[in-house]
XYZ file of N, CA and C in Angstrom:
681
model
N 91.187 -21.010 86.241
C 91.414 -20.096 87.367
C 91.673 -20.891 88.646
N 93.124 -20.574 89.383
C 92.986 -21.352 90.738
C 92.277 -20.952 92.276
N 91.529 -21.397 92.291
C 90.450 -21.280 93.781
C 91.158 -21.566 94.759
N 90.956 -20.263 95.390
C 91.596 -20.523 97.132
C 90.484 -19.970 97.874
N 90.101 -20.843 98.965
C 89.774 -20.320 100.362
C 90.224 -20.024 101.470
N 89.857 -18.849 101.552
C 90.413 -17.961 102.725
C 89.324 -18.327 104.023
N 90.205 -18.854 104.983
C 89.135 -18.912 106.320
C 89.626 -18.390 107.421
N 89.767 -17.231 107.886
C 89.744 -16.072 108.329
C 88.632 -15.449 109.307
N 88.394 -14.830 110.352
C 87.401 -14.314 111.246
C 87.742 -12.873 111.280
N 88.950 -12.318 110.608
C 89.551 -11.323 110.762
C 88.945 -10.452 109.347
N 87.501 -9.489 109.584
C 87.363 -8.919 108.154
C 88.334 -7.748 107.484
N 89.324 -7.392 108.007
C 89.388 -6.574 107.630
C 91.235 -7.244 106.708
N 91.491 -8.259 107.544
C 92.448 -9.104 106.288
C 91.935 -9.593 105.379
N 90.459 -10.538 105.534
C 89.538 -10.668 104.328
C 89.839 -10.232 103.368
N 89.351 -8.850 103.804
C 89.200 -7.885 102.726
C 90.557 -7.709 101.906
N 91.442 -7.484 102.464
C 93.130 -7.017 102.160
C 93.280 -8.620 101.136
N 93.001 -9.900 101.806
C 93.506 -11.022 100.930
C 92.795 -11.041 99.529
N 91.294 -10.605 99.734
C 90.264 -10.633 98.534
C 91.031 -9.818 97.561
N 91.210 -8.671 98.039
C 92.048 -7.562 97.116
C 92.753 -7.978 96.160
N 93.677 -8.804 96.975
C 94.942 -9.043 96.245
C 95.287 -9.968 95.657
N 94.404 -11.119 96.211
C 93.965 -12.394 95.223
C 93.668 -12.248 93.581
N 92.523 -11.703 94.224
C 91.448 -11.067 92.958
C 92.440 -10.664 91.879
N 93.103 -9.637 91.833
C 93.942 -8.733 91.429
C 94.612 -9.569 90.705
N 95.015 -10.585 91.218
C 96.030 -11.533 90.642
C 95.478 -12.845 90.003
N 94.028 -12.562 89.912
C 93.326 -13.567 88.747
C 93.207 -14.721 89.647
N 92.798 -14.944 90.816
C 92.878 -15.903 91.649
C 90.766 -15.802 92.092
N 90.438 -17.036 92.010
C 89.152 -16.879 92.407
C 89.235 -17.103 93.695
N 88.073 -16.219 94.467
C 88.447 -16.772 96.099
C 87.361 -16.199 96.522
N 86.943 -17.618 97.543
C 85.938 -17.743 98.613
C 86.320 -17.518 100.062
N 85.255 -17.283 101.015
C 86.116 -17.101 102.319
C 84.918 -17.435 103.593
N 85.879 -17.655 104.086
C 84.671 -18.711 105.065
C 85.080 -18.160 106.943
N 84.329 -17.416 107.695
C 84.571 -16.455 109.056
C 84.633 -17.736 109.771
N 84.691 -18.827 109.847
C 84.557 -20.079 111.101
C 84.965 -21.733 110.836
N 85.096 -22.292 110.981
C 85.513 -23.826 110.733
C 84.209 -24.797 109.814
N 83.220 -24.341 110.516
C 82.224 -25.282 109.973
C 81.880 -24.897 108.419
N 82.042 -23.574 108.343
C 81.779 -22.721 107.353
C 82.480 -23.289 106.326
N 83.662 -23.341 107.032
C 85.417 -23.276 106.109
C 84.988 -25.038 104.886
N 84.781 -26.273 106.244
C 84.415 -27.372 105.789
C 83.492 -27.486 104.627
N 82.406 -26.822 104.994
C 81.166 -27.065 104.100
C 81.153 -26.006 102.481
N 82.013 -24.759 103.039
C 82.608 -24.269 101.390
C 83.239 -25.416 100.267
N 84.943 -26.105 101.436
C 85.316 -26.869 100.781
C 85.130 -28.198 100.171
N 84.337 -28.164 100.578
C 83.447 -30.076 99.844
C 83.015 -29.128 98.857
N 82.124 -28.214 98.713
C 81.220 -27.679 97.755
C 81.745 -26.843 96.495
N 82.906 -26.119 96.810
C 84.033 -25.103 95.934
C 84.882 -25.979 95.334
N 85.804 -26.967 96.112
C 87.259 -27.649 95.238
C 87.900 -26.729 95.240
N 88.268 -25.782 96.085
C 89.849 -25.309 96.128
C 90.705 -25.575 95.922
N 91.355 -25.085 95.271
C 92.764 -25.356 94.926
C 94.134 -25.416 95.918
N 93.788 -24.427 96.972
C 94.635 -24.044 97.686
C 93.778 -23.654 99.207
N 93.907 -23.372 100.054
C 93.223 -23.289 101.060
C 94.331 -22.034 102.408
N 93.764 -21.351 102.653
C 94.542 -20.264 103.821
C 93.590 -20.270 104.981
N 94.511 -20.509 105.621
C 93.650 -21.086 107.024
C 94.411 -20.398 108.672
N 93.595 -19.563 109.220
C 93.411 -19.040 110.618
C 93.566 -20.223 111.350
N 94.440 -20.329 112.141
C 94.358 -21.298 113.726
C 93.451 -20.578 114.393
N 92.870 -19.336 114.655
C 92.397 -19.010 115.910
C 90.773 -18.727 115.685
N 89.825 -19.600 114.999
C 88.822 -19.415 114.432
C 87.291 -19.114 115.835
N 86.598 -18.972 115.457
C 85.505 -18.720 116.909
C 84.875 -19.483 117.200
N 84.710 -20.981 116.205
C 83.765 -22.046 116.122
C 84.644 -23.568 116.539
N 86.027 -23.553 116.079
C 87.290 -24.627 116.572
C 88.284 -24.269 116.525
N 89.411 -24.854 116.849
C 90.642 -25.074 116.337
C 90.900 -24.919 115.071
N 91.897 -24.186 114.446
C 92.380 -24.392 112.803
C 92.599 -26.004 112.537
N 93.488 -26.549 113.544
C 93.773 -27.697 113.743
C 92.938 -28.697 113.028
N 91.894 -28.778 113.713
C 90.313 -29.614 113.638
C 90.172 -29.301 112.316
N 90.116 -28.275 111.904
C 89.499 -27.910 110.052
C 90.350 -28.565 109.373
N 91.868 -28.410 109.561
C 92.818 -29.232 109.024
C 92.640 -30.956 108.755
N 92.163 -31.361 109.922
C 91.852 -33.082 109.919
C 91.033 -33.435 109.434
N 89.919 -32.181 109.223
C 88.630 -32.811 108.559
C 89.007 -32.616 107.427
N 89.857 -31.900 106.391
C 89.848 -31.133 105.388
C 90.947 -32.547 104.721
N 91.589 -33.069 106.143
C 92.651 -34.562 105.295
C 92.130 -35.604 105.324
N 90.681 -35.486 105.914
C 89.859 -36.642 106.009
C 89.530 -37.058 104.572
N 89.909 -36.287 103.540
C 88.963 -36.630 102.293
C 89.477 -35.804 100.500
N 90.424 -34.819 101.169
C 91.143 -33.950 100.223
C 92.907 -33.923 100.553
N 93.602 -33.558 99.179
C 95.225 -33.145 99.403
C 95.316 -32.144 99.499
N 94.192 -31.374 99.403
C 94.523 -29.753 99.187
C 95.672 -28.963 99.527
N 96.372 -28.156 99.273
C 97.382 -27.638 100.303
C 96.636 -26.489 101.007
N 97.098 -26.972 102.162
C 96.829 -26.440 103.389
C 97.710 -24.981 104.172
N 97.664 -23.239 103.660
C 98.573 -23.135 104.442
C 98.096 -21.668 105.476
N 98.590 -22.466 106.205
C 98.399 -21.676 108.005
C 98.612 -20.415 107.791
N 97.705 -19.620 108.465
C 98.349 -18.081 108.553
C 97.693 -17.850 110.328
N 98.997 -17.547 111.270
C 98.875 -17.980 112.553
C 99.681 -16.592 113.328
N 98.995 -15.740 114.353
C 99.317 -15.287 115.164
C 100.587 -16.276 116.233
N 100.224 -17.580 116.241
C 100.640 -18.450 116.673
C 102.555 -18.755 116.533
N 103.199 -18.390 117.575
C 104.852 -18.482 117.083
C 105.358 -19.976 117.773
N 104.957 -19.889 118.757
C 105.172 -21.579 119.329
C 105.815 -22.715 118.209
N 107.018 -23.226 118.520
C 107.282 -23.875 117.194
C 105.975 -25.164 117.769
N 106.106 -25.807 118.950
C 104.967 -26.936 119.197
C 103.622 -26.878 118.695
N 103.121 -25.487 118.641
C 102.051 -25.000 117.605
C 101.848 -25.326 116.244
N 103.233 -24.769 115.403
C 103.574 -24.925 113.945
C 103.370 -26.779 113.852
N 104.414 -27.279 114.795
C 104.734 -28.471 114.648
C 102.763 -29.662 114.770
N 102.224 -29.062 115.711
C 100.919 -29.458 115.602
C 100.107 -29.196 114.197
N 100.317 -28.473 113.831
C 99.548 -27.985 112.446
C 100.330 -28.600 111.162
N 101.318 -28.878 111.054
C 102.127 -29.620 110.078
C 101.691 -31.290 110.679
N 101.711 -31.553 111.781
C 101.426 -33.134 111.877
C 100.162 -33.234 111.565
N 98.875 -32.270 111.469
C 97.677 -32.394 110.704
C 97.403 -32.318 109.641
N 98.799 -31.855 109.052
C 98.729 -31.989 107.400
C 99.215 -31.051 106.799
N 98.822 -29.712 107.699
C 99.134 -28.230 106.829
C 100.726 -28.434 106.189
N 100.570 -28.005 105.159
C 101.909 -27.440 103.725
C 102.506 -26.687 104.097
N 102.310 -26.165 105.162
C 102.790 -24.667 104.946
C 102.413 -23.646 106.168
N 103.308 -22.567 106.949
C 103.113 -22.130 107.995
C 103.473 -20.494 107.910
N 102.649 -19.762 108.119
C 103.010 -18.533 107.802
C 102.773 -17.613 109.178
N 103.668 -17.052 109.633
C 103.616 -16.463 111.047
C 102.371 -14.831 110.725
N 101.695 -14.151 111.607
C 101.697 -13.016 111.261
C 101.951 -12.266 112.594
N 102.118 -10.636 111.833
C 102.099 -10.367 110.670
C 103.220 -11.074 109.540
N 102.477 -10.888 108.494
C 103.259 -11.512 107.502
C 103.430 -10.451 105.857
N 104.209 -10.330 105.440
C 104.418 -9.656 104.133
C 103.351 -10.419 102.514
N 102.753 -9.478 102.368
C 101.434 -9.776 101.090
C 102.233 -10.390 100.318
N 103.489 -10.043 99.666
C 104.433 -10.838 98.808
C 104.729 -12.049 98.591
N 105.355 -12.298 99.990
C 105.760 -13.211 100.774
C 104.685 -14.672 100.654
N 103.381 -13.857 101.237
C 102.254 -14.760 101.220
C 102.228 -15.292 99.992
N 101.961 -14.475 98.909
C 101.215 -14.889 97.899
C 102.546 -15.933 97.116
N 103.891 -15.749 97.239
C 105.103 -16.600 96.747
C 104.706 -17.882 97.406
N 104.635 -18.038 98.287
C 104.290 -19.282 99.059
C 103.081 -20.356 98.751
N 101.983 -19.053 98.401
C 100.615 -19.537 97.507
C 100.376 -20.045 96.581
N 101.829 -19.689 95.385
C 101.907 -20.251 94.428
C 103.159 -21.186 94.568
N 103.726 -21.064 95.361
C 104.537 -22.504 95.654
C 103.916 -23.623 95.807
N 102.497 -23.683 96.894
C 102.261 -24.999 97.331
C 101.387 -25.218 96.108
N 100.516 -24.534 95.361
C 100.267 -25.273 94.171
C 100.599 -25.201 93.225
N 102.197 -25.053 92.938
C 103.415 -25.773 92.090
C 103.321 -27.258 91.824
N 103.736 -26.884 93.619
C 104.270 -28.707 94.419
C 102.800 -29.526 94.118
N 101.655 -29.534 94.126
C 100.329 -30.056 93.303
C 100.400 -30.506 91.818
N 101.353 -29.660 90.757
C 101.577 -30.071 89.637
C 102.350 -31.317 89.274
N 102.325 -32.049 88.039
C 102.619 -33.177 87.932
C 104.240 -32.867 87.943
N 105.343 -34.059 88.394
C 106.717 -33.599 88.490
C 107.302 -34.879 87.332
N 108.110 -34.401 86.395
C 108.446 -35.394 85.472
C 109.274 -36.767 86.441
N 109.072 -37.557 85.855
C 109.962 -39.004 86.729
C 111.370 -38.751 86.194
N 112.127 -39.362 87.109
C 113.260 -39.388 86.763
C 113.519 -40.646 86.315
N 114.402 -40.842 85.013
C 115.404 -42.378 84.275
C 113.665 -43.330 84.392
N 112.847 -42.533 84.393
C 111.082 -43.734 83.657
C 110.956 -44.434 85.294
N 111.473 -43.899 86.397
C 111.048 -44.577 87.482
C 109.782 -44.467 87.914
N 109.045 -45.664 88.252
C 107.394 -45.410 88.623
C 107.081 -46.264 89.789
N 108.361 -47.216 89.911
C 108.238 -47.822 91.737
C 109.219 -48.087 92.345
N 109.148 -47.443 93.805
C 110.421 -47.903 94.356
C 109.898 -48.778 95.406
N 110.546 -49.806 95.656
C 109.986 -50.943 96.865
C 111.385 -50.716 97.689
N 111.109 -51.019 98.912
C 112.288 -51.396 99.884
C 111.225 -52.101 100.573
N 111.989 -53.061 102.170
C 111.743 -53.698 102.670
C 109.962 -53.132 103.638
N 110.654 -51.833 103.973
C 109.774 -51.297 104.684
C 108.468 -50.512 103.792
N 108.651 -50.283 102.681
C 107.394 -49.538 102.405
C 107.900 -49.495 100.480
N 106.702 -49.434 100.258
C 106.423 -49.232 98.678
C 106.160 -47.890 98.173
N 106.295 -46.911 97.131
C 106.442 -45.582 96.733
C 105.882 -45.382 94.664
N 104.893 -45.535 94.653
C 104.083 -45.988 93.437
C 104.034 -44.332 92.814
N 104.969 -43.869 92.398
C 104.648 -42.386 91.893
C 103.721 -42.261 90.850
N 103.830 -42.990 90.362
C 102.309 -42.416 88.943
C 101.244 -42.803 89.702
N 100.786 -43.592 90.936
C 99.677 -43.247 91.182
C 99.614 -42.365 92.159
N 100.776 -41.754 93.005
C 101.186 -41.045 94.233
C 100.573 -41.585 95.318
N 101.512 -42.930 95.637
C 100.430 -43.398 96.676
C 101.662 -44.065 97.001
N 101.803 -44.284 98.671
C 102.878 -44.841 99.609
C 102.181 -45.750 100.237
N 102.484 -47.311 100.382
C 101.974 -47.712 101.341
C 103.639 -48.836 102.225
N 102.963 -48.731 103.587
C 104.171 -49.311 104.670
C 103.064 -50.771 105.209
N 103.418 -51.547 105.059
C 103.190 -53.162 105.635
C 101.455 -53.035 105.402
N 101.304 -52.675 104.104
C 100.188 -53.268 103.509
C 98.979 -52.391 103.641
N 99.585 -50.746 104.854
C 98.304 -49.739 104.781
C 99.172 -48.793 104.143
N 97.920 -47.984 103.141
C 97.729 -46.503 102.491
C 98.647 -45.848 104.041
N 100.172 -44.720 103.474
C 100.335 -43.840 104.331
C 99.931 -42.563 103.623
N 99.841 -41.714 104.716
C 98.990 -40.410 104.003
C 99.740 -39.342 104.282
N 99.833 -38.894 102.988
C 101.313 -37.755 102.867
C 100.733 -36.956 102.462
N 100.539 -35.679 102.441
C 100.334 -34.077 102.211
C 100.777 -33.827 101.141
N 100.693 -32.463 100.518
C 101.458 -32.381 98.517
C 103.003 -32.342 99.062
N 103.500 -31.738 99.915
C 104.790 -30.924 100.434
C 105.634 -32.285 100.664
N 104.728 -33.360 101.588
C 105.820 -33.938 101.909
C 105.790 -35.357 100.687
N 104.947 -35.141 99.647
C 104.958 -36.117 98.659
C 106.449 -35.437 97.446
N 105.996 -33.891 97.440
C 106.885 -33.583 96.558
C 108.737 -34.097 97.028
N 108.519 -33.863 98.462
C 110.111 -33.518 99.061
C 110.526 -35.285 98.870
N 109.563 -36.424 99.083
C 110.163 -37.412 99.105
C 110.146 -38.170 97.238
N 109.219 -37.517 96.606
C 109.551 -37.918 95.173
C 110.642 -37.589 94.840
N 111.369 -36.268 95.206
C 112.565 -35.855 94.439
C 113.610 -37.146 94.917
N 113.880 -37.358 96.457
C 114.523 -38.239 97.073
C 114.499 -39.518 96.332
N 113.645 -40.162 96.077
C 113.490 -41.703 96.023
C 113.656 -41.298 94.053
N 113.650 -40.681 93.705
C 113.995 -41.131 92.027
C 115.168 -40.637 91.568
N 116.033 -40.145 93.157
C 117.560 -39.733 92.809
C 118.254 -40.953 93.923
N 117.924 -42.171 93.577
C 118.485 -43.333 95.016
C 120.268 -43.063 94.869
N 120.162 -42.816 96.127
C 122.159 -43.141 96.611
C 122.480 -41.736 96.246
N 122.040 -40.615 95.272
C 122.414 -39.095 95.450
C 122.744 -38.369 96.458
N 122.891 -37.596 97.224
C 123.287 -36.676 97.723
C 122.175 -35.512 96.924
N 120.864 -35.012 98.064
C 120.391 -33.849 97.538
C 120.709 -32.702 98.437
N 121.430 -31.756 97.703
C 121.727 -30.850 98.788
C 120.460 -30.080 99.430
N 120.723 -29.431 100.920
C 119.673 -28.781 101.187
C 118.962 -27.468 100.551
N 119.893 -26.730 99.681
C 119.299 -25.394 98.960
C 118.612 -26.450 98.003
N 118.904 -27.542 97.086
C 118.458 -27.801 96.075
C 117.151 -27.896 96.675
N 116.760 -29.003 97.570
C 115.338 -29.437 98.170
C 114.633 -28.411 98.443
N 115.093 -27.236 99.019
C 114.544 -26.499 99.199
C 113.533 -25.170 98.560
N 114.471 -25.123 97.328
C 114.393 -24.276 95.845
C 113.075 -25.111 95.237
N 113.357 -26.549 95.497
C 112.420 -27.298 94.289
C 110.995 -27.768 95.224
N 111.031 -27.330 96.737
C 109.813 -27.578 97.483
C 108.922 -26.602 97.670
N 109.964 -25.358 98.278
C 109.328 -24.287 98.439
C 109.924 -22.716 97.795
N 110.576 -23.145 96.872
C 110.760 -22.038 96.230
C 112.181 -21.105 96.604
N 112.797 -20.684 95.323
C 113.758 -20.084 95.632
C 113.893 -18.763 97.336
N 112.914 -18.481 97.333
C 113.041 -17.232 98.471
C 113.140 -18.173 99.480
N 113.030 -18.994 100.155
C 113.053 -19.564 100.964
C 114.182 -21.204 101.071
N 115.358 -20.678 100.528
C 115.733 -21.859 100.027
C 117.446 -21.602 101.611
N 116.817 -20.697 102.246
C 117.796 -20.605 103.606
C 116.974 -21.723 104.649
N 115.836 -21.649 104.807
C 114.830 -22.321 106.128
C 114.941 -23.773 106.089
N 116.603 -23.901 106.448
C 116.520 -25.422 106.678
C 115.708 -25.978 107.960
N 115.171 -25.097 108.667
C 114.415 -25.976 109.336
C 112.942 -26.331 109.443
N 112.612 -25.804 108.255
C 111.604 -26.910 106.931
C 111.701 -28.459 106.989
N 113.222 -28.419 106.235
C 113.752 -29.571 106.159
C 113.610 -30.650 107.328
N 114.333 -30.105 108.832
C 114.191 -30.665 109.432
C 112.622 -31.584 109.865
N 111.412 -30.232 109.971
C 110.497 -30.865 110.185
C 110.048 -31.773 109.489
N 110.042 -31.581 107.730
C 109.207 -32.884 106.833
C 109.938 -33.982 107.108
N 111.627 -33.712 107.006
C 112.194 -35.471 106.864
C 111.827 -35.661 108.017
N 111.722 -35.458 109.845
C 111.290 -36.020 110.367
C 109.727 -36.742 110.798
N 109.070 -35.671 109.789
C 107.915 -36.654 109.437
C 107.117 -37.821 108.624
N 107.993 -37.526 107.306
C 108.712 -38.883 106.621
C 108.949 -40.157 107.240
N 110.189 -39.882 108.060
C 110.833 -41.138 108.698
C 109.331 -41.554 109.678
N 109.240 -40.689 110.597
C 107.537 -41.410 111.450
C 106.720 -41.935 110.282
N 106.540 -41.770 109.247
C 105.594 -42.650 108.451
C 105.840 -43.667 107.433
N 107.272 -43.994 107.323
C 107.815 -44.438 106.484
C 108.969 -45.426 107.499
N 109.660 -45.195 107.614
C 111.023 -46.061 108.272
C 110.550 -47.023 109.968
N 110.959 -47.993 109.782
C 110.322 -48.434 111.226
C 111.202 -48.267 112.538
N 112.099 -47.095 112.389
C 113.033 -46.885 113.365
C 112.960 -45.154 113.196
N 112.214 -44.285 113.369
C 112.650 -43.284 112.760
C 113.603 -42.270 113.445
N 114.328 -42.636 114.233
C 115.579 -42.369 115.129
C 116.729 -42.694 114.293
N 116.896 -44.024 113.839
C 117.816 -44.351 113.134
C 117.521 -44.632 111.758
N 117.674 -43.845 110.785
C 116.462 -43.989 109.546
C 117.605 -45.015 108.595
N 116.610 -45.875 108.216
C 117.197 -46.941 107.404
C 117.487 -46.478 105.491
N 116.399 -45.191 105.149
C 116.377 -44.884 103.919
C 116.472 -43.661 103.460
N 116.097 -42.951 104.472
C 115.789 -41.465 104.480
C 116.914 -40.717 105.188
N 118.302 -40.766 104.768
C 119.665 -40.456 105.335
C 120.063 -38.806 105.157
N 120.159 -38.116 106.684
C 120.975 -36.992 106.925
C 122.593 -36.839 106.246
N 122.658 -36.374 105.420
C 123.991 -35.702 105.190
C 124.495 -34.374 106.422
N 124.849 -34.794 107.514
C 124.963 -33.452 108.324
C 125.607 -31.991 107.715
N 124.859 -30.982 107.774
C 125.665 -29.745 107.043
C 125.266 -29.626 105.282
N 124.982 -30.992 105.045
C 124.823 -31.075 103.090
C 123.654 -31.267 102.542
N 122.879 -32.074 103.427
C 121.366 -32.273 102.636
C 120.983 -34.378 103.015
N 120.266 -34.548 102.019
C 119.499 -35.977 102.168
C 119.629 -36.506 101.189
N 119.597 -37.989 101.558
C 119.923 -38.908 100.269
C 118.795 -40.055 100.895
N 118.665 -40.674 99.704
C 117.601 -42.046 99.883
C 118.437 -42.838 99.851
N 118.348 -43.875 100.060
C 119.181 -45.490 100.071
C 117.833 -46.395 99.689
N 117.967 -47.031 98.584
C 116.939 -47.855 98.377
C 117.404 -49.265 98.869
C-alpha cells in the first residue's frame, strides 16, 4: 500500500483528501502543522508527501528542508500561493511538484501517482551505469551525482528528467517526450516545468549555468546532453 501524508491545517480538505485517498487504496496520515508533519515522517515512511505552504507552526518551505535533510520523498505542494517566486522557492527546496489551489481532485491525484512513478526503478539505456564528464559524475545504479568530489542533491523529478538525458548522449529529447515520461501525459503542454528543472540542473551540475556546457536547449524542440 502507498503512504502519503497529508499536511494540511485546512480540516475540511483533510477530510475531502482522506476520502479520496482512502477510496483509492492509498494509506494516509495527516499532520495540522510542520512539526507534526516532521515527526509523522521520520516515524510513517511515506511514500509520497502533500504539503500546505501556509501552515500555523512554519513555512511549508522549512518542512520541505527538513524533510531533504534526510529523505527523497516526493514532495508535492498544494499552495494558495500563485507567485511564480513562491513556486520557484519551493522547488529550490526540493518540492516535485506544485499544485495551485483551488485545484481539481483528478488532477491532484494524476500528479500523485506521477511523482511516485518517477520513484520507480527506470530501465538503463544500451547497460549504461556511468556517465563522467569533466564537470561532474552521474552513477545511475546507485542514483547518486557528484560535481568536484561533493554528493549533489537532486529530488526524484529532477533525477528522473536528467536520467532520461544522460543515457540518450547527443539525442535530441523532445519537450512533449520529457514531459509525458516526467510528469505524465496530461501535462505534457507545461513547458515551463521544463524550464524550471533544467535550470536547476545546470545550477547544480554545469559550472557556467548561463552557458551550459552539457545540459543543451534545443530552442522550440526540447534538450539534449552532450557528454
Amino acid at each position: 500500500m502507498t503512504r502519503v501524508l497529508v499536511v494540511e491545517d485546512d480540516p475540511q480538505l483533510v477530510r475531502a483528501l482522506m476520502i479520496n485517498l482512502q477510496a483509492r487504496q492509498y494509506g494516509v496520515d495527516a499532520a495540522p502543522d510542520g512539526a507534526t508533519a516532521l515527526r509523522l515522517a521520520a516515524a510513517r515512511q511515506p511514500d509520497v508527501v502533500l504539503l500546505d505552504l501556509g501552515l500555523p507552526d512554519m513555512d511549508g518551505v522549512d518542512v520541505i528542508k527538513g524533510l531533504r535533510g534526510w529523505t527523497r520523498v516526493p514532495i508535492l505542494v498544494l499552495s494558495a500561493r500563485q507567485a511564480s517566486d513562491e513556486k520557484v522557492a519551493a522547488l529550490d527546496a526540493g518540492a516535485d511538484d506544485y499544485v495551485t489551489k483551488p485545484f481539481s481532485m483528478q488532477e491532484l491525484l494524476a500528479r500523485l501517482r506521477a511523482a511516485v512513478r518517477r520513484t520507480e526503478d527506470i530501465p538503463l539505456a544500451s547497460g549504461t551505469t556511468l556517465v563522467e564528464t569533466a564537470e561532474f559524475t552521474i552513477d545511475l545504479l546507485a542514483k547518486k551525482a557528484v560535481r568536484s568530489g561533493h554528493d549533489v542533491r537532486l529530488t526524484p523529478t529532477e533525477w528522473h528528467l536528467l536520467e532520461i538525458l544522460v543515457t540518450n548522449p547527443g539525442r535530441l529529447i523532445t519537450q512533449k517526450h520529457l514531459l509525458q515520461e516526467v510528469w505524465g501525459a496530461a501535462q505534457s503542454n507545461k513547458t515551463n516545468y521544463l524550464r524550471v528543472y533544467m535550470a536547476q540542473l545546470r545550477r547544480k551540475l554545469e559550472a557556467d549555468p548561463s552557458h551550459p556546457r552539457y545540459l543543451i536547449t534545443e530552442p522550440g524542440m526540447g534538450y539534449r546532453f552532450e557528454g
